[in-house]
Each structure stands twice: as structure tokens, then as C-alpha cells.
mmCIF file of C-alpha atoms in Angstrom:
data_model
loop_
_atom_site.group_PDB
_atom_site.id
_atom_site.type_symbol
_atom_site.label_atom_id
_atom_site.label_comp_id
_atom_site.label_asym_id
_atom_site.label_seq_id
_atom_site.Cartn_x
_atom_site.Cartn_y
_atom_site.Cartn_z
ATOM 1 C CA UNK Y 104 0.000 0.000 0.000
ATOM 2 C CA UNK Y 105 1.500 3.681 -0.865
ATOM 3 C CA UNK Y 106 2.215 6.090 1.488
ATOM 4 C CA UNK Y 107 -0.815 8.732 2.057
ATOM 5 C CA UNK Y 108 1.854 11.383 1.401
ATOM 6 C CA UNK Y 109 2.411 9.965 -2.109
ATOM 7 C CA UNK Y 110 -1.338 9.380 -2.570
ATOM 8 C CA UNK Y 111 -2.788 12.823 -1.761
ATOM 9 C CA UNK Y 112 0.697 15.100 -2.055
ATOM 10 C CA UNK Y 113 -1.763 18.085 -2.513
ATOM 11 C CA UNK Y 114 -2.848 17.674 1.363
ATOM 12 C CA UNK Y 115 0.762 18.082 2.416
ATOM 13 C CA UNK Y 116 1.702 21.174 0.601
ATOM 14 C CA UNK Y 117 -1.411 22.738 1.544
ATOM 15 C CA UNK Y 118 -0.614 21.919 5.507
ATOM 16 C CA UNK Y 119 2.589 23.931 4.664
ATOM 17 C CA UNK Y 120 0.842 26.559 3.486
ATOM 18 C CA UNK Y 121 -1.157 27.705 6.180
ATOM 19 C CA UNK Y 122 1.420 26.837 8.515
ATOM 20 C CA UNK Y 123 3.556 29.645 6.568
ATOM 21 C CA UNK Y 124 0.445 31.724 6.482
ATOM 22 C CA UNK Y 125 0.125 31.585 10.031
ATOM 23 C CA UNK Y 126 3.391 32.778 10.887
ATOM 24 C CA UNK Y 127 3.778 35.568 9.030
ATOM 25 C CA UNK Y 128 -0.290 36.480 9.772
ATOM 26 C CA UNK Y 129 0.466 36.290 13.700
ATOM 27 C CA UNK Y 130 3.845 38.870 13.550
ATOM 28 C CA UNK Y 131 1.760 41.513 11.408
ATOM 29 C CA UNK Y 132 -1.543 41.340 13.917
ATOM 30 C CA UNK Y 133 0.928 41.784 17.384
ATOM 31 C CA UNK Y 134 2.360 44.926 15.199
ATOM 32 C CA UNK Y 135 -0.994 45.725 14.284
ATOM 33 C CA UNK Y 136 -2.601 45.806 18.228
ATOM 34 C CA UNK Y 137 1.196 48.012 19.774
ATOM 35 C CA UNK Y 138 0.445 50.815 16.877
ATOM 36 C CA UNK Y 139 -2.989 50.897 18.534
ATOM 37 C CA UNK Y 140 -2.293 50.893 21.504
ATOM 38 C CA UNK Y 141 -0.234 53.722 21.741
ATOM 39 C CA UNK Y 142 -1.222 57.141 20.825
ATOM 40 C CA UNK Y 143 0.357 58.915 17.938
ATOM 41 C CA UNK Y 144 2.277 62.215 17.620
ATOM 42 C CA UNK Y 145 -0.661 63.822 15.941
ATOM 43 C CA UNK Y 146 -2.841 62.489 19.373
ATOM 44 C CA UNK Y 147 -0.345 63.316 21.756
ATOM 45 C CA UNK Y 148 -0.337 67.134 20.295
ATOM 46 C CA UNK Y 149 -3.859 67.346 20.090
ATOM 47 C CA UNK Y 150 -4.223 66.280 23.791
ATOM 48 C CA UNK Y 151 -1.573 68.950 24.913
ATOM 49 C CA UNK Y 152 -3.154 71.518 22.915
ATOM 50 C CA UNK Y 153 -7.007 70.726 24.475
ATOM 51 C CA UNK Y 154 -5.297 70.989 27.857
ATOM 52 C CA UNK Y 155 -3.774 74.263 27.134
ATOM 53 C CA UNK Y 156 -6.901 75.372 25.607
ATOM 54 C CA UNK Y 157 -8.841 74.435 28.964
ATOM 55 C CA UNK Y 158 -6.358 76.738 30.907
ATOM 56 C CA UNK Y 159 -7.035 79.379 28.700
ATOM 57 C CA UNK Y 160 -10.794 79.522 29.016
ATOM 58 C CA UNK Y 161 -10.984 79.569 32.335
ATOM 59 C CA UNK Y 162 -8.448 82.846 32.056
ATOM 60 C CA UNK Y 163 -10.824 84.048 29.746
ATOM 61 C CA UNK Y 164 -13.817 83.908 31.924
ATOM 62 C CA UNK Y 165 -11.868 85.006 34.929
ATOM 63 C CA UNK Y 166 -11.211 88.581 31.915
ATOM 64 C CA UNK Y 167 -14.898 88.331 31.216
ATOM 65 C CA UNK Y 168 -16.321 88.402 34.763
ATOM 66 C CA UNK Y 169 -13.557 91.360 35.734
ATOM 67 C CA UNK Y 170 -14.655 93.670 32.536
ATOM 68 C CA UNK Y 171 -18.282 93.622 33.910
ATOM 69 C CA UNK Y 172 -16.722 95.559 37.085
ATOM 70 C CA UNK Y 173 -17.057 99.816 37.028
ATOM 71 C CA UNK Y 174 -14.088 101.277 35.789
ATOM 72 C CA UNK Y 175 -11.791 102.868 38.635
ATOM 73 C CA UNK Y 176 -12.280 106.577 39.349
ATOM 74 C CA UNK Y 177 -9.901 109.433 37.413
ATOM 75 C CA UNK Y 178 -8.428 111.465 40.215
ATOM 76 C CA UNK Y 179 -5.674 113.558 40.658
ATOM 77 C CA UNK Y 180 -2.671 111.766 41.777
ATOM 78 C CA UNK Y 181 -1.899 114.311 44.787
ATOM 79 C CA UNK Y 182 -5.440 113.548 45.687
ATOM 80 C CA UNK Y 183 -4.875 109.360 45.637
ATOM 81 C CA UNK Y 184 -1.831 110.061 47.906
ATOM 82 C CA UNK Y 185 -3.927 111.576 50.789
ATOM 83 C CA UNK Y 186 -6.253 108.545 50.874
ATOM 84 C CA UNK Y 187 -2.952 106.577 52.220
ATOM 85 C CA UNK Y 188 -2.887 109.157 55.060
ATOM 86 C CA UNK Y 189 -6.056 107.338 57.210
ATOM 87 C CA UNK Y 190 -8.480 104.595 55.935
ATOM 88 C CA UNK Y 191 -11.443 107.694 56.969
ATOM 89 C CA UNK Y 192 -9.566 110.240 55.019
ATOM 90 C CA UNK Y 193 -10.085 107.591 52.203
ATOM 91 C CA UNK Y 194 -13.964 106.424 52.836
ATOM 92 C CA UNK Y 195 -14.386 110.114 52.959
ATOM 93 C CA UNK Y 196 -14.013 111.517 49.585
ATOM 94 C CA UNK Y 197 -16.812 109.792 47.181
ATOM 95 C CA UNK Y 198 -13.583 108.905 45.140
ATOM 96 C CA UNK Y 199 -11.975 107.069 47.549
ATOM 97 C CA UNK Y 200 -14.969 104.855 48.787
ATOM 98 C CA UNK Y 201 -15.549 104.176 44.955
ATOM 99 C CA UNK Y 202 -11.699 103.218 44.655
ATOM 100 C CA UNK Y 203 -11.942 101.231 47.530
ATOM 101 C CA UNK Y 204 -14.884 99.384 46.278
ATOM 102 C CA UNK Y 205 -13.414 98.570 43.101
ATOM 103 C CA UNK Y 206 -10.737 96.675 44.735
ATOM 104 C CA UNK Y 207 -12.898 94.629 47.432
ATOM 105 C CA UNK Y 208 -14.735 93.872 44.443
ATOM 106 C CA UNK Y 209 -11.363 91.867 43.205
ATOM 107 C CA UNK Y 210 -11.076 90.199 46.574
ATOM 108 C CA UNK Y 211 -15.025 89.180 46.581
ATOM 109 C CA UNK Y 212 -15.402 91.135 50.110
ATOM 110 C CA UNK Y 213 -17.585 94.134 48.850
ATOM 111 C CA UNK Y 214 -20.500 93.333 51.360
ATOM 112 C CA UNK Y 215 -18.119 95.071 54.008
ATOM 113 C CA UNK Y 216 -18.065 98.285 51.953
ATOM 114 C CA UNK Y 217 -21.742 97.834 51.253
ATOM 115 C CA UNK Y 218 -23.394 96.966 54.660
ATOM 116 C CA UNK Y 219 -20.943 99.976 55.708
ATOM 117 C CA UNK Y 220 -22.649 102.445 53.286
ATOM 118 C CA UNK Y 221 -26.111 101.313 54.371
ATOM 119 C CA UNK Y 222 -25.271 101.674 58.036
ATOM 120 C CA UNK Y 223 -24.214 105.430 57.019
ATOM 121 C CA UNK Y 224 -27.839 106.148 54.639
ATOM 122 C CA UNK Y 225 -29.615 104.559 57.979
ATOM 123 C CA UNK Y 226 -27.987 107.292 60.156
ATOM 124 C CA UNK Y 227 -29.762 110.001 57.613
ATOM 125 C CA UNK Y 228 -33.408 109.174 58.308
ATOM 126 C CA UNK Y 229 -35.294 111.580 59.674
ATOM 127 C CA UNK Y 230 -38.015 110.351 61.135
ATOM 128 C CA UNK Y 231 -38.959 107.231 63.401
ATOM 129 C CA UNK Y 232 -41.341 105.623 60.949
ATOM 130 C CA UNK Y 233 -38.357 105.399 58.287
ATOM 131 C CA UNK Y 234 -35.928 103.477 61.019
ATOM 132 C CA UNK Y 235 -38.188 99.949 60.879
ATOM 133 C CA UNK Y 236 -38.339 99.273 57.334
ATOM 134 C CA UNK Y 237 -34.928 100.665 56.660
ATOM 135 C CA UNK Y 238 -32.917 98.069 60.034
ATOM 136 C CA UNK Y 239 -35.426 95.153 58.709
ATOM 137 C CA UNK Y 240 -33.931 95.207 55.208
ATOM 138 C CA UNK Y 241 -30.124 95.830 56.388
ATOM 139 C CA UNK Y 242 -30.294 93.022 59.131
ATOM 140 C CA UNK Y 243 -32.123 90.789 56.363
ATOM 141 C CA UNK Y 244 -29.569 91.707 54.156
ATOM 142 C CA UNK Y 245 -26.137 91.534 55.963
ATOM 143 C CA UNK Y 246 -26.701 90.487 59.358
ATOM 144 C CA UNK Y 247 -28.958 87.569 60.252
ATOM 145 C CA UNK Y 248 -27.814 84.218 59.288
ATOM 146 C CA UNK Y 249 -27.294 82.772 55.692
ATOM 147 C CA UNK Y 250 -28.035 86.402 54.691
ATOM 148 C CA UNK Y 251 -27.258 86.787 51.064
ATOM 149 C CA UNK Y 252 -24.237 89.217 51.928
ATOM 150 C CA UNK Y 253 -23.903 88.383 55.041
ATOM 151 C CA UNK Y 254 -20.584 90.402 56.712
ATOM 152 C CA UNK Y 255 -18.696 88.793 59.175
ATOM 153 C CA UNK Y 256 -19.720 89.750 62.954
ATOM 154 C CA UNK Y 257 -19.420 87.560 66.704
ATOM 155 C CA UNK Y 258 -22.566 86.245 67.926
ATOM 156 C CA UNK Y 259 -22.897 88.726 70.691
ATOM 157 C CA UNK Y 260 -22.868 91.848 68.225
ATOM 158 C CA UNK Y 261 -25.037 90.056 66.363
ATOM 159 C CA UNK Y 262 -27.307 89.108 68.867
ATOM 160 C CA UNK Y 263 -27.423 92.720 70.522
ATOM 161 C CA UNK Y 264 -28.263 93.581 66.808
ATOM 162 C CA UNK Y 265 -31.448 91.521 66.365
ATOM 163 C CA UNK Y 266 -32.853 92.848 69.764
ATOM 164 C CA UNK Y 267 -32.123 96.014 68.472
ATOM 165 C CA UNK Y 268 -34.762 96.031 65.555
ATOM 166 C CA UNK Y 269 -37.657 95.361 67.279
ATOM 167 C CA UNK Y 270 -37.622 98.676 67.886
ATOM 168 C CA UNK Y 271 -34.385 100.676 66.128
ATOM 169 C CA UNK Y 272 -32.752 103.801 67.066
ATOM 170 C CA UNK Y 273 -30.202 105.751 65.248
ATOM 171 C CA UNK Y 274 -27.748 104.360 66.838
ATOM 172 C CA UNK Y 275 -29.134 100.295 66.211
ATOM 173 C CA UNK Y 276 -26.044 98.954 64.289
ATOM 174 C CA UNK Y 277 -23.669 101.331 66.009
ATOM 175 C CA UNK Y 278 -21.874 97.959 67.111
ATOM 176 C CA UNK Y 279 -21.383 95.768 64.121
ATOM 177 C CA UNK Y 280 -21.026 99.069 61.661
ATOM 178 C CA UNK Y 281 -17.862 99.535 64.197
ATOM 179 C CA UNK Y 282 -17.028 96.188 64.134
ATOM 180 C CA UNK Y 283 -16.719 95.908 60.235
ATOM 181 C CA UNK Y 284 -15.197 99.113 59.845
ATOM 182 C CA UNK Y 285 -12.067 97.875 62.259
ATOM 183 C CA UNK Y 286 -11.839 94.677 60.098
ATOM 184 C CA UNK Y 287 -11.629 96.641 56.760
ATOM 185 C CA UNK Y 288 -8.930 99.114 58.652
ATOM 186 C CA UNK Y 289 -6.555 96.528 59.576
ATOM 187 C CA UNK Y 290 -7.027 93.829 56.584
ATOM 188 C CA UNK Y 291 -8.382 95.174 52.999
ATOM 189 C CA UNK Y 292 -7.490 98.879 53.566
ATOM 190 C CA UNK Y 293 -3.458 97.701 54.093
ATOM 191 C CA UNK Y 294 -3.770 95.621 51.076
ATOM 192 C CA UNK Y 295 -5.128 98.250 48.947
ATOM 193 C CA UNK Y 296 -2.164 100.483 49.553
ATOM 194 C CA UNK Y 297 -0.396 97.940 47.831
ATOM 195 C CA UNK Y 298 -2.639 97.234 45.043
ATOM 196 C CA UNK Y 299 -2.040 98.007 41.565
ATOM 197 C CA UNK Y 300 -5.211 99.976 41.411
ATOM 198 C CA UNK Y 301 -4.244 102.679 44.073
ATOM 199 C CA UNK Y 302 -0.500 102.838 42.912
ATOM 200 C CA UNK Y 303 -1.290 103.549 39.313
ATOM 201 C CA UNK Y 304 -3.659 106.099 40.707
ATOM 202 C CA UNK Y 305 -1.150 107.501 43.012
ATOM 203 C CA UNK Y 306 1.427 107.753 39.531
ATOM 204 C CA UNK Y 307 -1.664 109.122 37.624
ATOM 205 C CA UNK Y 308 -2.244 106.310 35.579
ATOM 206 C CA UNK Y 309 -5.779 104.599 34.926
ATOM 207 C CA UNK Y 310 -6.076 101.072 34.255
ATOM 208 C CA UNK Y 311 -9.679 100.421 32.925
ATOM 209 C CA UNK Y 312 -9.622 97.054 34.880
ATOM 210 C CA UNK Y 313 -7.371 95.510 37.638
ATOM 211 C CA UNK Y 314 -5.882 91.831 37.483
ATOM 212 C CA UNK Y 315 -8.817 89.379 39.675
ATOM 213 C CA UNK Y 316 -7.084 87.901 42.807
ATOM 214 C CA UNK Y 317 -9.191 84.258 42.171
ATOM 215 C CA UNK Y 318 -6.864 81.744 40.888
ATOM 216 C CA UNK Y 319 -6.736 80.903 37.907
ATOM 217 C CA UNK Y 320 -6.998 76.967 36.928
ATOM 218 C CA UNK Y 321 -3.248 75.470 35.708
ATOM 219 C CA UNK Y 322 -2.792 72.025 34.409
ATOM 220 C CA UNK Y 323 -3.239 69.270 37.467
ATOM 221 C CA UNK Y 324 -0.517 67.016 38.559
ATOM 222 C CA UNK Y 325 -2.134 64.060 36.778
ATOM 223 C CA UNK Y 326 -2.044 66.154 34.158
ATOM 224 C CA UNK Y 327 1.499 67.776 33.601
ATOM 225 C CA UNK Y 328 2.706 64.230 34.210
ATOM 226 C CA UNK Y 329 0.755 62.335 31.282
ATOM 227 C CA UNK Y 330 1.666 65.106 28.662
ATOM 228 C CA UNK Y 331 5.163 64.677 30.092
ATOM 229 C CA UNK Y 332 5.461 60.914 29.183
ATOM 230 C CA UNK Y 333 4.135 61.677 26.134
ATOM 231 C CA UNK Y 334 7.196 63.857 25.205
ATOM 232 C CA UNK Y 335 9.299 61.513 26.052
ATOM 233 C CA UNK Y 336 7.963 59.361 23.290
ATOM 234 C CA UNK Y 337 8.093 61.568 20.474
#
């Protein structure tokens, strides 16, 4: 009997075959699945330059939200320079309490300034009946808790305050008006000596809009690492 082999020769070149087939097939797939698994140039720039773009939007709406604030008064420099003499010199001169204004406005504490300025329009009424209305809508306003600008006072000012309304004097927020003046005396008013805003005053310059003190957001550690790596590829 003849060898199968010699019988049916066509089985035994075809075995070859695919056996060749095979190994070059399984070399070009394993190249195939590393090309896709790791990103290309063209990806790695296009991630770097979405994460850059994210920084830069948030700068941009950090510009947008500052341009919406009033413009910084024009005064005379010699004038500016007398406002560093006492923080009541400053609050004194409409210019100066709108300077000062401006720049709580960039530190996000303008309820000070405000519930101060309220506390001096109360002081103007003339007549009894004007007092209730006007100490309801100030202590609603800035004093009571969860108030919508609520300024920062201890609980026994504050509690001497709400007694005080149920039936308010001239003299009704006396206490905390003191109490937040002090605060903006010895923290914002030393700051805003330093500020651009007042020194470009002060050197009779007038910059339409002062730099925001929030922080800005930069590129997270997770971040700065991955694009990193990806460099390091290229």
C-alpha cells in the first residue's frame, strides 16, 4: 500500500501553506494591536493643545467676569496720595470709597463696603417711621444668618443687633457698623495700599480694569505628568 503522502501530495503542501500563512499572519496582527495601543504624535499634540486650551478659558472667563466691574475713578494723583494718610480720610471723599470698592470687588469682600454704606444712609433718616423698614432690610440683608451678603460679625454683636430692631434707634447697628469698619482698617485697607489699582492712581495712571485675585486653573498634577510621558515618546 502507498504512502498517504504519495497518494494525496496536494494535502501536504497545503498543511505547509497555512502553517507559513500563520506565521507571518500572527507577527503583522501583534504589530498591528502596539500601533494601537499607543497614541500617535498627531494624538499626543492634540491632547496637549485641548489641555492648554482648557487653561485658557478659564483665564478668559476670569477677563470676562472682571470687565463687567465699574471702571476705577480718574483722580488727581496728589489727591490718591492723601487717601494713604487714614483709611477715613479715604472712605471720605466719594472717590476714595468708589476706589476702595473697586478693589474689594477683586477680593469678593464688597459686602463690608456695602453693609458699611447702608449703616451710614440709615444714620440720615429723619423720622422714626423710616428706622423699621430701613434696620429690617439691612439686618435681612447683611446680618442675620445665611443672609445673602452676610458680613462677618461675633454672635454677641449680632445678637445685641437683632434685639435692636424690634424697635431701632439711630444708633441700632452702632456695634457691628464699628465692628466691620475695624476689620476693613486693619485687613483690605493695608492691602489696597499695595494694590495696583491705588498705585497707578497715586502715579496718575488709569487702568480700565485691575488683574482678579481668584486663581486661575493650571494644568493638574495628573495632568502635567501624562503630557510629560508623552514627550518623552516623540
Amino acid at each position: 500500500m502507498e504512502s498517504p503522502l504519495l497518494l494525496f501530495p496536494q494535502l501536504n503542501i497545503s498543511a505547509s501553506k497555512d502553517k507559513s500563512y500563520c506565521k507571518v499572519m500572527k507577527p503583522a496582527h501583534k504589530e498591528e494591536t502596539n500601533k494601537a495601543s499607543k497614541p500617535g504624535a498627531k494624538q499626543k499634540r492634540n491632547r496637549l493643545s485641548l489641555l492648554l486650551q482648557r487653561t485658557e478659558f478659564h483665564e478668559d472667563d476670569h477677563l470676562g467676569k472682571a470687565a463687567h466691574l465699574p471702571k476705577a475713578p480718574s483722580v488727581p494723583p496728589e489727591e490718591a496720595v492723601k487717601w494713604g494718610e487714614s483709611f477715613d480720610k479715604l472712605l471720605s471723599q466719594k472717590d476714595g470709597l468708589d476706589a476702595f470698592t473697586k478693589f474689594l470687588k477683586t477680593e469678593f469682600s464688597e459686602e463690608n463696603i456695602e453693609f458699611w454704606t447702608a449703616c451710614e444712609e440709615y444714620k440720615k433718616s429723619k423720622t422714626t417711621q423710616e428706622l423699621l423698614p430701613k434696620a429690617k432690610t439691612i439686618y435681612e440683608t447683611f446680618i442675620q444668618k445665611d443672609a445673602p451678603k452676610e458680613v462677618n460679625l461675633d454672635f454677641h454683636t449680632k445678637e445685641v443687633t437683632r434685639q435692636s430692631i424690634q424697635q431701632p434707634i439711630l444708633t441700632t447697628f452702632d456695634a457691628a457698623q464699628s465692628t466691620v469698619y475695624k476689620l476693613m482698617e486693619q485687613d483690605s485697607y493695608p492691602r489696597f495700599l499695595r494694590s495696583d489699582l491705588y498705585l497707578n492712581l497715586v502715579k496718575g495712571r488709569n487702568p480700565s480694569h485691575p488683574a482678579m485675585r481668584r486663581r486661575s486653573r493650571s494644568f493638574t498634577v495628573n495632568e502635567f505628568q501624562d503630557v510629560r510621558s508623552d514627550f518623552t515618546l516623540w
